[in-house]
C-alpha cells in the first residue's frame, strides 16, 4: 500500500457554475491537490455536464492538476481536444472504449497521463491487460452520472484487489476512488489502498472546506497506519 498522504480531488460537478472561477479557487485555498472534472454526454450516463471549452476557460484560473473523467461513449474521438484544453489526467471508461489499449496509448501520446475507470458492475479483471500502461485507475464507488449518491459497499473489494495486483506486479499507477466519499467512507477506501479520492457533495457542502480537506487527509493516514 502507498503510504503517501491522501490526495483530495474535489469534483466541480457540485460547484455553483455561476461562480465557477471562485469555486475552483477555493479548491486551491482549501489545500486540496487536484481538480476533478466530470464530463458527461447524456449517452454513456444519463446526465450532461460540460465539454472541453469549459475546461480550457478554467485552465488559467487554477495551478492545480486537472483530473478529467470522461463519462462519454467512444472517448477516443475526444481525447485530442481534451488534451489541448489543458487536462493533466484523462480517464476513460473501460466499458466505453472497445480498443481500450489504443485509447490509453493515444492519451499518453497527446502528453497527458492516462487513466482507466470501471463502473461498479465491471470487474477488475477487465483491465488487467492494460495496467502496465496506465497512470491511474479510477474505481467508481457509485453508478456514474450524479453527485451526492451513497457509496456501494460491494465496490470496496475491487480497491483491495487492485492494490494487491499493483504490489504483486510492481506497477506504479495511482488508485483513485470516485463516488459517495465523505469523512466516514474515506476511512474504508483508504484502508483498501486508495491514493486519491474524488469528493463533490462532501467538499462543496462543507462549512469549512480547508478543515474538511485536512480532516480527510488525517482520517486516511490513521487508517493507513493501522
Ligand atoms: C459521478 C462523478 C463523481 C461525482 C462525485 O458520476 O463521477 O465525480 O462528482 O460526487 P459525490 O462526491 O457527491 O459522490
Ligand atoms: Zn468523476
XYZ file of C-alpha atoms and ligand atoms in Angstrom:
241
model
C 0.000 0.000 0.000
C 1.158 3.519 -0.872
C 1.582 5.358 2.443
C 1.911 8.858 0.928
C -0.668 11.399 2.179
C -4.099 11.090 0.590
C -4.735 13.356 -2.423
C -8.152 15.019 -2.348
C -9.773 15.851 -5.695
C -12.948 17.956 -5.332
C -15.354 17.481 -8.239
C -16.648 20.716 -9.738
C -19.873 18.857 -10.541
C -21.165 20.007 -7.138
C -19.903 23.589 -7.531
C -22.043 26.632 -8.324
C -21.356 27.078 -12.062
C -22.406 30.734 -11.941
C -19.319 31.371 -9.772
C -17.093 28.650 -11.166
C -13.758 30.507 -11.064
C -14.260 31.422 -7.379
C -15.348 27.883 -6.565
C -12.241 26.438 -8.224
C -10.089 28.919 -6.320
C -11.500 27.545 -3.046
C -10.220 24.122 -4.102
C -6.699 25.589 -4.091
C -7.076 27.557 -0.857
C -8.563 24.521 0.913
C -5.316 22.618 0.385
C -6.843 20.035 -1.965
C -4.425 18.650 -4.529
C -6.413 18.095 -7.718
C -9.486 19.446 -9.525
C -11.772 16.650 -10.755
C -13.751 17.464 -13.912
C -16.728 15.232 -14.730
C -17.571 15.269 -18.428
C -20.916 13.566 -19.178
C -22.528 13.108 -22.585
C -26.116 12.065 -21.823
C -25.435 8.719 -23.530
C -22.849 6.773 -21.533
C -24.533 8.277 -18.462
C -27.968 9.928 -18.233
C -26.641 13.362 -17.338
C -24.985 16.069 -19.470
C -22.412 18.395 -17.908
C -19.766 20.337 -19.864
C -17.156 19.911 -22.577
C -13.602 20.890 -23.465
C -14.353 24.631 -23.815
C -15.343 24.798 -20.148
C -12.042 23.170 -19.162
C -9.996 25.370 -21.489
C -11.561 28.504 -19.984
C -10.950 27.246 -16.431
C -7.330 26.300 -17.066
C -5.861 29.781 -16.390
C -7.924 30.026 -13.178
C -6.037 27.306 -11.306
C -2.497 25.968 -10.978
C -3.792 22.631 -9.666
C -3.690 19.376 -11.561
C -6.775 18.850 -13.766
C -8.154 15.309 -13.471
C -10.674 14.854 -16.278
C -13.135 11.969 -16.062
C -14.729 11.296 -19.438
C -18.105 9.607 -18.975
C -18.755 9.518 -22.712
C -19.189 6.832 -25.342
C -16.251 6.331 -27.725
C -13.977 8.640 -25.704
C -11.161 8.115 -28.237
C -12.942 10.583 -30.523
C -12.420 13.376 -27.983
C -9.004 12.691 -26.451
C -7.043 15.160 -28.559
C -9.316 18.134 -27.960
C -9.432 17.490 -24.200
C -5.633 17.182 -24.123
C -5.403 20.556 -25.867
C -7.769 22.107 -23.326
C -5.181 21.643 -20.563
C -6.103 18.396 -18.809
C -3.323 16.632 -16.896
C -5.015 13.255 -16.474
C -7.592 11.985 -18.949
C -9.551 8.997 -17.678
C -11.801 6.917 -19.908
C -14.218 4.129 -19.072
C -13.216 0.583 -19.974
C -16.892 -0.026 -20.799
C -16.946 2.846 -23.319
C -13.908 2.142 -25.482
C -13.617 -1.103 -27.443
C -9.944 -0.605 -28.322
C -9.042 0.495 -24.825
C -5.318 -0.213 -25.150
C -5.094 2.051 -28.189
C -7.133 4.787 -26.462
C -4.811 4.798 -23.448
C -1.772 5.000 -25.711
C -3.423 7.890 -27.554
C -3.894 9.788 -24.267
C -0.195 9.398 -23.472
C 0.849 10.349 -26.984
C -1.069 13.615 -26.512
C 1.135 14.385 -23.494
C -1.403 13.523 -20.766
C -1.445 10.914 -18.044
C -3.772 8.054 -18.866
C -6.492 6.771 -16.571
C -8.971 3.945 -16.882
C -12.232 3.772 -14.948
C -14.657 0.991 -14.020
C -18.340 1.302 -13.130
C -19.438 -0.685 -10.050
C -20.596 -3.746 -12.029
C -17.358 -4.191 -14.023
C -14.705 -6.494 -12.530
C -11.029 -5.552 -12.185
C -10.128 -8.478 -14.468
C -11.462 -6.452 -17.417
C -8.477 -4.080 -17.238
C -5.667 -6.421 -16.184
C -4.087 -6.331 -19.630
C -3.776 -2.527 -19.647
C -2.499 -1.965 -16.107
C 1.077 -1.626 -17.375
C 0.175 1.435 -19.467
C -1.995 3.440 -17.072
C -1.102 6.217 -14.655
C -4.256 5.819 -12.615
C -7.252 3.552 -12.173
C -10.475 5.314 -11.178
C -12.760 2.981 -9.273
C -16.353 4.186 -9.321
C -17.996 3.532 -5.974
C -21.388 4.779 -7.247
C -23.082 4.351 -10.607
C -21.762 7.331 -12.560
C -23.989 10.193 -13.607
C -24.810 12.182 -10.499
C -23.187 13.644 -7.413
C -24.488 13.134 -3.894
C -25.064 9.353 -4.051
C -24.182 6.760 -1.407
C -21.082 4.594 -1.788
C -21.857 0.991 -2.826
C -20.036 -1.212 -0.250
C -19.505 -4.114 -2.694
C -17.103 -1.930 -4.717
C -14.578 -1.735 -1.849
C -13.060 -5.123 -2.508
C -12.107 -4.011 -6.022
C -9.854 -1.365 -4.479
C -8.113 -4.000 -2.349
C -7.818 -6.319 -5.341
C -6.156 -3.599 -7.416
C -3.834 -2.656 -4.570
C -2.762 -6.311 -4.352
C -2.164 -6.601 -8.114
C -0.151 -3.377 -8.041
C 2.085 -4.758 -5.279
C 2.454 -8.193 -6.897
C 3.315 -6.829 -10.346
C 5.322 -3.786 -9.256
C 3.050 -1.304 -11.045
C 3.028 2.342 -10.029
C -0.427 3.576 -11.079
C -2.476 5.561 -8.580
C -5.778 4.247 -7.276
C -8.413 6.985 -7.403
C -11.860 6.387 -5.914
C -14.966 8.278 -7.003
C -18.475 8.464 -5.578
C -20.001 8.923 -2.142
C -16.714 9.779 -0.424
C -17.025 11.694 2.843
C -15.334 11.791 6.264
C -16.775 8.391 7.128
C -16.274 6.461 3.868
C -12.773 7.858 3.289
C -11.588 5.552 6.077
C -12.870 2.473 4.258
C -11.372 3.378 0.881
C -8.036 4.454 2.393
C -7.713 1.194 4.287
C -8.309 -0.675 0.996
C -5.489 1.233 -0.747
C -6.916 4.437 -2.275
C -4.316 7.125 -3.055
C -6.718 9.779 -4.382
C -10.359 10.437 -3.515
C -12.855 12.460 -5.508
C -15.392 14.381 -3.457
C -18.147 16.510 -4.840
C -21.004 16.892 -2.428
C -18.981 16.488 0.774
C -16.443 19.156 -0.233
C -18.847 21.746 -1.606
C -21.302 21.466 1.301
C -18.594 21.541 3.996
C -18.854 24.573 6.265
C -15.082 24.962 6.241
C -13.531 23.469 3.094
C -9.924 23.696 4.343
C -10.853 21.939 7.588
C -12.675 19.286 5.580
C -9.612 18.557 3.413
C -7.299 18.375 6.388
C -9.741 16.071 8.247
C -9.915 13.797 5.174
C -6.122 13.530 4.950
C -5.869 12.886 8.690
C -8.567 10.184 8.625
C -6.874 8.416 5.702
C -3.466 8.488 7.338
C -4.876 6.976 10.551
C -6.309 4.110 8.506
C -3.122 3.535 6.500
C -1.065 3.350 9.724
C -3.261 0.629 11.207
C -20.274 10.787 -10.555
C -18.991 11.566 -10.753
C -18.353 11.976 -9.484
C -19.202 12.861 -8.626
C -18.891 12.527 -7.212
O -20.701 10.268 -11.750
O -18.034 10.832 -11.493
O -17.067 12.541 -9.698
O -18.990 14.227 -8.820
O -19.768 13.220 -6.410
P -20.014 12.840 -4.892
O -18.713 13.007 -4.172
O -21.047 13.835 -4.476
O -20.496 11.418 -4.852
Zn -15.861 11.623 -11.550
